[in-house]
Short mmCIF file of C-alpha atoms in Angstrom, two decimals:
data_model
loop_
_atom_site.label_atom_id
_atom_site.label_comp_id
_atom_site.label_asym_id
_atom_site.label_seq_id
_atom_site.Cartn_x
_atom_site.Cartn_y
_atom_site.Cartn_z
CA MET A 24 22.32 40.33 -14.85
CA ARG A 25 19.07 41.62 -13.71
CA CYS A 26 17.38 39.30 -16.45
CA SER A 27 18.89 36.22 -15.25
CA PHE A 28 18.04 37.24 -11.94
CA LEU A 29 14.20 37.65 -12.50
CA ILE A 30 14.11 34.35 -14.54
CA LEU A 31 15.88 32.52 -11.53
CA ILE A 32 13.43 33.66 -9.09
CA LEU A 33 10.35 32.98 -11.52
CA GLY A 34 11.84 29.74 -12.07
CA SER A 35 12.07 28.94 -8.26
CA LEU A 36 8.48 30.24 -7.96
CA LEU A 37 6.96 28.04 -10.59
CA MET A 38 8.79 25.02 -8.95
CA THR A 39 7.08 25.56 -5.44
CA GLY A 40 4.14 26.00 -6.80
CA CYS A 41 3.89 22.61 -8.83
CA SER A 42 5.13 20.61 -5.59
CA SER A 43 3.55 22.49 -2.91
CA GLN A 44 1.34 20.61 -0.83
CA PRO A 45 -2.81 21.78 -0.64
CA SER A 46 -3.35 23.89 2.34
CA ASN A 47 -6.22 21.35 3.40
CA ILE A 48 -5.58 17.74 2.12
CA ASN A 49 -8.74 16.51 3.92
CA ASN A 50 -11.03 18.55 1.77
CA VAL A 51 -11.20 17.91 -2.01
CA CYS A 52 -13.02 20.94 -2.95
CA THR A 53 -10.20 22.85 -1.31
CA ILE A 54 -7.59 20.83 -3.27
CA PHE A 55 -9.34 21.20 -6.51
CA ASP A 56 -9.98 24.95 -5.94
CA GLU A 57 -6.45 25.34 -5.34
CA ASN A 58 -5.19 23.24 -8.31
CA SER A 59 -7.34 23.29 -11.13
CA ASP A 60 -5.10 21.23 -13.35
CA TRP A 61 -5.12 18.36 -10.55
CA TYR A 62 -9.19 18.34 -10.87
CA ASP A 63 -8.80 18.08 -14.93
CA ALA A 64 -6.45 15.23 -14.41
CA ALA A 65 -8.65 13.27 -12.06
CA LYS A 66 -11.33 13.65 -14.25
CA ASP A 67 -8.97 12.45 -17.20
CA VAL A 68 -8.37 9.59 -14.90
CA GLN A 69 -11.97 8.78 -14.39
CA LYS A 70 -12.90 8.77 -17.87
CA LYS A 71 -9.86 6.85 -19.25
CA TRP A 72 -9.92 4.00 -16.83
CA GLY A 73 -13.09 4.18 -15.41
CA VAL A 74 -11.74 4.84 -11.73
CA PRO A 75 -13.85 7.40 -9.74
CA LEU A 76 -12.18 10.59 -8.84
CA HIS A 77 -12.72 10.33 -5.17
CA VAL A 78 -11.13 7.02 -4.97
CA THR A 79 -7.67 8.15 -6.93
CA MET A 80 -7.62 11.11 -4.80
CA ALA A 81 -7.93 8.88 -1.45
CA PHE A 82 -4.97 7.06 -2.68
CA ILE A 83 -2.81 10.23 -3.08
CA HIS A 84 -3.66 11.06 0.30
CA GLN A 85 -2.88 8.03 1.93
CA GLU A 86 0.47 7.43 -0.18
CA SER A 87 1.89 10.64 0.00
CA LYS A 88 -0.32 13.35 1.64
CA PHE A 89 0.08 15.08 -1.69
CA VAL A 90 3.62 15.69 -1.47
CA SER A 91 5.50 15.37 -5.06
CA ASP A 92 8.84 13.91 -4.01
CA ALA A 93 7.51 11.77 -0.94
CA LYS A 94 10.08 8.97 -0.02
CA PRO A 95 9.77 6.47 2.49
CA PRO A 96 11.90 7.52 5.82
CA ARG A 97 15.31 6.07 6.00
CA SER A 98 16.06 3.82 8.55
CA THR A 99 18.63 4.99 11.23
CA PHE A 100 21.97 3.39 12.13
CA LEU A 101 22.74 3.49 16.11
CA TRP A 102 19.74 5.75 16.40
CA ILE A 103 21.65 8.72 14.94
CA PHE A 104 22.96 8.00 11.45
CA PRO A 105 20.31 7.86 8.50
CA GLY A 106 20.46 4.48 6.95
CA PRO A 107 19.04 3.06 3.65
CA ARG A 108 15.19 3.69 2.82
CA PRO A 109 13.18 0.50 3.01
CA SER A 110 12.16 0.63 -0.62
CA SER A 111 12.33 2.86 -3.76
CA ALA A 112 8.80 4.06 -3.60
CA TYR A 113 8.64 7.56 -4.70
CA GLY A 114 6.22 10.44 -5.73
CA TYR A 115 2.96 11.06 -5.16
CA ALA A 116 1.35 7.47 -5.52
CA GLN A 117 4.70 6.11 -3.98
CA VAL A 118 5.31 3.62 -6.78
CA LEU A 119 8.35 1.46 -6.88
CA ASP A 120 11.16 1.49 -9.38
CA GLU A 121 9.91 -1.58 -11.14
CA THR A 122 6.31 -1.13 -10.96
CA TRP A 123 6.51 2.17 -12.62
CA ASP A 124 8.84 0.71 -15.40
CA HIS A 125 5.94 -1.82 -15.91
CA TYR A 126 3.30 0.98 -16.11
CA LEU A 127 5.88 2.85 -18.50
CA SER A 128 5.93 -0.26 -20.68
CA LYS A 129 2.40 -1.27 -20.69
CA THR A 130 1.05 1.99 -21.44
CA ARG A 131 4.06 3.58 -23.35
CA ASN A 132 3.82 6.82 -21.50
CA TYR A 133 7.63 6.81 -21.31
CA GLY A 134 7.73 10.41 -20.55
CA ALA A 135 5.96 9.86 -17.22
CA ASP A 136 7.23 11.26 -13.96
CA ARG A 137 6.31 9.92 -10.56
CA ASP A 138 6.55 13.44 -9.22
CA ASP A 139 4.05 14.68 -11.85
CA PHE A 140 0.62 14.77 -10.48
CA GLU A 141 -1.28 14.07 -13.90
CA ASP A 142 1.29 11.09 -14.21
CA ALA A 143 0.83 9.48 -10.95
CA VAL A 144 -3.10 9.77 -10.97
CA ASP A 145 -2.89 8.22 -14.23
CA PHE A 146 -0.82 5.36 -12.82
CA ILE A 147 -3.30 5.05 -9.96
CA GLY A 148 -6.42 4.70 -12.47
CA TRP A 149 -4.42 2.20 -14.61
CA TYR A 150 -3.51 0.08 -11.90
CA ASN A 151 -6.94 0.00 -10.41
CA TYR A 152 -8.10 -0.93 -13.62
CA THR A 153 -5.83 -3.67 -13.86
CA SER A 154 -7.08 -4.71 -10.55
CA HIS A 155 -10.66 -4.50 -11.64
CA LYS A 156 -10.08 -6.70 -14.63
CA ARG A 157 -7.87 -9.38 -13.00
CA LEU A 158 -9.08 -9.53 -9.92
CA GLY A 159 -12.87 -8.61 -10.27
CA ILE A 160 -12.43 -5.81 -7.71
CA SER A 161 -15.33 -3.03 -8.00
CA LYS A 162 -13.82 0.28 -9.29
CA TRP A 163 -15.75 2.06 -6.63
CA ASN A 164 -14.25 -0.35 -3.71
CA ALA A 165 -11.26 1.72 -2.43
CA LYS A 166 -10.53 -0.99 0.49
CA GLN A 167 -10.05 -3.90 -1.89
CA LEU A 168 -8.43 -1.85 -4.61
CA TYR A 169 -5.82 -0.58 -2.05
CA LEU A 170 -4.96 -3.79 -0.63
CA ALA A 171 -4.54 -5.03 -4.19
CA TYR A 172 -2.10 -1.69 -4.83
CA HIS A 173 -0.43 -2.48 -1.64
CA GLU A 174 0.22 -6.31 -1.96
CA GLY A 175 0.13 -6.56 -6.00
CA HIS A 176 -2.10 -8.42 -7.84
CA GLY A 177 -0.21 -11.96 -7.04
CA GLY A 178 -0.24 -11.07 -3.33
CA TYR A 179 -3.91 -10.11 -3.40
CA GLU A 180 -4.55 -13.55 -5.04
CA ARG A 181 -2.89 -15.05 -1.91
CA LYS A 182 -4.54 -13.07 0.36
CA THR A 183 -1.08 -11.96 1.97
CA TYR A 184 -3.03 -8.86 3.53
CA LEU A 185 -5.04 -11.18 5.91
CA LYS A 186 -1.59 -11.75 7.95
CA LYS A 187 -1.19 -7.86 7.93
CA LYS A 188 -3.77 -6.26 10.61
CA TRP A 189 -2.04 -2.85 10.38
CA LEU A 190 -2.74 -2.85 6.24
CA LEU A 191 -6.42 -3.83 6.93
CA LYS A 192 -6.84 -0.61 9.33
CA VAL A 193 -4.92 1.39 6.66
CA SER A 194 -7.35 -0.06 3.63
CA ASN A 195 -10.34 0.68 5.90
CA LYS A 196 -9.02 4.16 6.53
CA VAL A 197 -8.58 4.98 2.66
CA GLN A 198 -12.13 3.69 2.01
CA ARG A 199 -13.40 6.32 4.60
CA LYS A 200 -11.38 8.83 2.86
CA ALA A 201 -12.78 8.07 -0.37
CA SER A 202 -16.35 8.19 1.16
CA GLN A 203 -15.50 11.68 2.76
CA TYR A 204 -14.19 12.96 -0.40
CA LEU A 205 -17.17 11.57 -2.45
CA LYS A 206 -19.62 13.69 0.06
CA GLN A 207 -17.55 16.84 -0.29
CA TYR A 208 -17.02 16.72 -4.21
CA LYS A 209 -20.84 16.10 -4.51
CA SER A 210 -21.52 19.44 -2.70
CA CYS A 211 -18.64 21.55 -4.85
CA LYS A 212 -18.73 19.75 -8.02
CA ALA A 213 -20.93 22.63 -9.88
CA ASP A 214 -18.72 25.17 -8.38
CA LEU A 215 -15.89 23.49 -9.99
CA GLU A 216 -17.25 22.82 -13.27
CA ARG A 217 -18.03 26.70 -13.49
CA GLY A 218 -14.41 27.29 -12.72
CA TRP A 219 -14.61 28.80 -9.42
CA PHE A 220 -15.16 27.67 -6.00
CA PHE A 221 -16.16 30.24 -3.13
#
Protein backbone atom coordinates (compact mmCIF):
# COMPACT_ATOMS: atom_id res chain seq x y z
CA MET A 1 0.00 0.00 0.00
CA ARG A 2 2.71 2.42 1.04
CA CYS A 3 4.88 1.43 -1.92
CA SER A 4 1.99 1.93 -4.34
CA PHE A 5 1.35 5.39 -2.91
CA LEU A 6 5.01 6.39 -3.36
CA ILE A 7 4.99 5.14 -6.96
CA LEU A 8 1.85 7.17 -7.64
CA ILE A 9 3.42 10.32 -6.18
CA LEU A 10 6.67 9.84 -8.08
CA GLY A 11 4.77 9.20 -11.30
CA SER A 12 2.77 12.38 -10.85
CA LEU A 13 5.92 14.41 -10.20
CA LEU A 14 7.62 13.00 -13.30
CA MET A 15 4.60 13.76 -15.48
CA THR A 16 4.40 17.29 -14.09
CA GLY A 17 8.09 17.85 -14.67
CA CYS A 18 7.85 16.70 -18.27
CA SER A 19 5.07 19.08 -19.21
CA SER A 20 5.76 22.12 -17.04
CA GLN A 21 6.34 25.44 -18.76
CA PRO A 22 9.80 27.03 -18.28
CA SER A 23 9.95 29.83 -15.71
CA ASN A 24 11.03 32.42 -18.30
CA ILE A 25 9.97 31.60 -21.85
CA ASN A 26 11.53 34.81 -23.16
CA ASN A 27 15.07 33.74 -22.29
CA VAL A 28 16.42 30.77 -24.21
CA CYS A 29 19.34 30.40 -21.78
CA THR A 30 16.94 29.92 -18.87
CA ILE A 31 14.83 27.51 -20.91
CA PHE A 32 17.82 25.30 -21.70
CA ASP A 33 19.28 25.62 -18.22
CA GLU A 34 16.03 24.24 -16.79
CA ASN A 35 15.65 21.61 -19.52
CA SER A 36 19.00 20.20 -20.63
CA ASP A 37 17.24 17.50 -22.66
CA TRP A 38 15.54 20.25 -24.66
CA TYR A 39 18.92 21.75 -25.46
CA ASP A 40 20.15 18.40 -26.74
CA ALA A 41 16.97 17.96 -28.81
CA ALA A 42 17.23 21.44 -30.36
CA LYS A 43 20.89 20.85 -31.23
CA ASP A 44 20.00 17.49 -32.78
CA VAL A 45 17.41 19.22 -35.01
CA GLN A 46 20.01 21.77 -36.11
CA LYS A 47 22.43 18.98 -37.00
CA LYS A 48 19.83 16.75 -38.67
CA TRP A 49 17.79 19.29 -40.64
CA GLY A 50 20.09 22.33 -40.75
CA VAL A 51 17.50 24.59 -39.10
CA PRO A 52 19.14 26.90 -36.55
CA LEU A 53 18.30 26.27 -32.91
CA HIS A 54 17.04 29.81 -32.31
CA VAL A 55 14.55 29.55 -35.19
CA THR A 56 13.13 26.28 -33.90
CA MET A 57 12.73 27.67 -30.39
CA ALA A 58 11.04 30.84 -31.69
CA PHE A 59 8.46 28.64 -33.43
CA ILE A 60 7.70 26.78 -30.20
CA HIS A 61 7.39 30.09 -28.35
CA GLN A 62 4.85 31.37 -30.86
CA GLU A 63 2.86 28.18 -31.23
CA SER A 64 2.45 26.98 -27.65
CA LYS A 65 4.52 29.10 -25.26
CA PHE A 66 6.20 25.78 -24.36
CA VAL A 67 3.00 24.13 -23.09
CA SER A 68 3.12 20.46 -24.05
CA ASP A 69 -0.62 19.85 -24.47
CA ALA A 70 -1.59 23.24 -25.91
CA LYS A 71 -4.77 23.38 -28.00
CA PRO A 72 -6.59 26.24 -29.74
CA PRO A 73 -9.20 27.84 -27.47
CA ARG A 74 -12.76 26.61 -27.90
CA SER A 75 -15.45 28.77 -29.43
CA THR A 76 -18.44 29.60 -27.23
CA PHE A 77 -22.14 29.02 -27.76
CA LEU A 78 -24.47 31.72 -26.39
CA TRP A 79 -21.38 33.36 -24.79
CA ILE A 80 -21.37 30.67 -22.06
CA PHE A 81 -21.26 27.11 -23.33
CA PRO A 82 -18.00 25.72 -24.74
CA GLY A 83 -18.15 24.91 -28.43
CA PRO A 84 -15.79 23.05 -30.77
CA ARG A 85 -12.15 23.96 -31.24
CA PRO A 86 -11.32 25.69 -34.55
CA SER A 87 -8.80 23.02 -35.55
CA SER A 88 -7.08 19.80 -34.49
CA ALA A 89 -3.81 21.63 -33.70
CA TYR A 90 -2.13 20.12 -30.68
CA GLY A 91 1.10 20.08 -28.72
CA TYR A 92 4.26 22.15 -28.57
CA ALA A 93 4.26 22.81 -32.32
CA GLN A 94 0.46 23.08 -32.75
CA VAL A 95 0.42 20.51 -35.53
CA LEU A 96 -2.83 19.51 -37.25
CA ASP A 97 -3.80 15.82 -37.27
CA GLU A 98 -3.37 15.39 -41.02
CA THR A 99 -0.03 17.26 -41.08
CA TRP A 100 1.29 15.14 -38.23
CA ASP A 101 0.24 11.96 -40.04
CA HIS A 102 2.09 13.18 -43.14
CA TYR A 103 5.22 13.80 -41.04
CA LEU A 104 5.01 10.33 -39.50
CA SER A 105 4.67 8.78 -42.93
CA LYS A 106 7.54 10.74 -44.50
CA THR A 107 9.99 10.30 -41.60
CA ARG A 108 8.79 6.86 -40.44
CA ASN A 109 8.99 8.23 -36.91
CA TYR A 110 5.80 6.38 -36.00
CA GLY A 111 6.31 6.50 -32.23
CA ALA A 112 6.43 10.31 -32.18
CA ASP A 113 3.98 12.37 -30.10
CA ARG A 114 3.03 16.00 -30.49
CA ASP A 115 3.24 16.59 -26.73
CA ASP A 116 6.83 15.30 -26.60
CA PHE A 117 9.33 18.16 -26.97
CA GLU A 118 11.93 16.11 -28.85
CA ASP A 119 9.35 14.98 -31.40
CA ALA A 120 7.81 18.44 -31.74
CA VAL A 121 11.11 20.16 -32.51
CA ASP A 122 12.01 17.39 -34.96
CA PHE A 123 8.72 18.10 -36.75
CA ILE A 124 9.56 21.81 -36.93
CA GLY A 125 13.01 21.00 -38.28
CA TRP A 126 11.59 18.63 -40.89
CA TYR A 127 8.87 21.06 -41.95
CA ASN A 128 11.26 24.00 -42.27
CA TYR A 129 13.78 21.84 -44.13
CA THR A 130 10.98 20.92 -46.53
CA SER A 131 10.06 24.61 -46.91
CA HIS A 132 13.69 25.37 -47.73
CA LYS A 133 13.89 22.61 -50.34
CA ARG A 134 10.51 23.26 -51.96
CA LEU A 135 10.22 27.03 -51.65
CA GLY A 136 13.84 28.16 -51.48
CA ILE A 137 13.41 29.90 -48.13
CA SER A 138 16.60 30.34 -46.13
CA LYS A 139 16.70 28.17 -43.01
CA TRP A 140 17.64 31.31 -41.08
CA ASN A 141 14.64 33.33 -42.30
CA ALA A 142 12.22 32.77 -39.41
CA LYS A 143 9.63 35.16 -40.83
CA GLN A 144 9.21 33.48 -44.22
CA LEU A 145 9.52 29.99 -42.74
CA TYR A 146 6.73 30.81 -40.32
CA LEU A 147 4.47 32.05 -43.11
CA ALA A 148 5.00 28.74 -44.92
CA TYR A 149 4.44 26.87 -41.65
CA HIS A 150 1.14 28.60 -41.04
CA GLU A 151 -0.22 28.68 -44.59
CA GLY A 152 1.19 25.39 -45.82
CA HIS A 153 3.52 25.11 -48.79
CA GLY A 154 0.73 25.49 -51.32
CA GLY A 155 -0.68 28.51 -49.54
CA TYR A 156 2.75 30.11 -49.38
CA GLU A 157 3.22 29.57 -53.10
CA ARG A 158 -0.14 31.24 -53.71
CA LYS A 159 0.89 34.05 -51.30
CA THR A 160 -2.29 33.71 -49.26
CA TYR A 161 -0.50 35.41 -46.35
CA LEU A 162 -0.60 38.75 -48.19
CA LYS A 163 -4.32 38.98 -47.42
CA LYS A 164 -3.72 38.40 -43.69
CA LYS A 165 -2.23 41.47 -42.07
CA TRP A 166 -2.46 39.85 -38.64
CA LEU A 167 -0.34 36.91 -39.84
CA LEU A 168 2.31 39.21 -41.27
CA LYS A 169 2.53 40.86 -37.85
CA VAL A 170 2.86 37.47 -36.16
CA SER A 171 5.60 36.40 -38.59
CA ASN A 172 7.52 39.59 -37.77
CA LYS A 173 7.10 38.74 -34.11
CA VAL A 174 8.57 35.27 -34.71
CA GLN A 175 11.54 36.84 -36.52
CA ARG A 176 12.17 39.20 -33.59
CA LYS A 177 11.94 36.35 -31.10
CA ALA A 178 14.40 34.28 -33.15
CA SER A 179 16.84 37.20 -33.20
CA GLN A 180 16.44 37.67 -29.46
CA TYR A 181 17.02 33.98 -28.81
CA LEU A 182 20.12 33.97 -31.03
CA LYS A 183 21.65 36.88 -29.13
CA GLN A 184 20.90 35.20 -25.80
CA TYR A 185 22.20 31.84 -26.97
CA LYS A 186 25.52 33.32 -28.03
CA SER A 187 25.95 34.65 -24.49
CA CYS A 188 25.35 31.29 -22.77
CA LYS A 189 26.37 28.65 -25.31
CA ALA A 190 29.76 28.00 -23.69
CA ASP A 191 28.16 27.51 -20.28
CA LEU A 192 25.48 25.23 -21.69
CA GLU A 193 28.12 23.12 -23.42
CA ARG A 194 29.91 22.72 -20.09
CA GLY A 195 26.66 21.45 -18.61
CA TRP A 196 25.86 24.30 -16.25
CA PHE A 197 24.60 27.87 -16.34
CA PHE A 198 25.11 30.43 -13.53
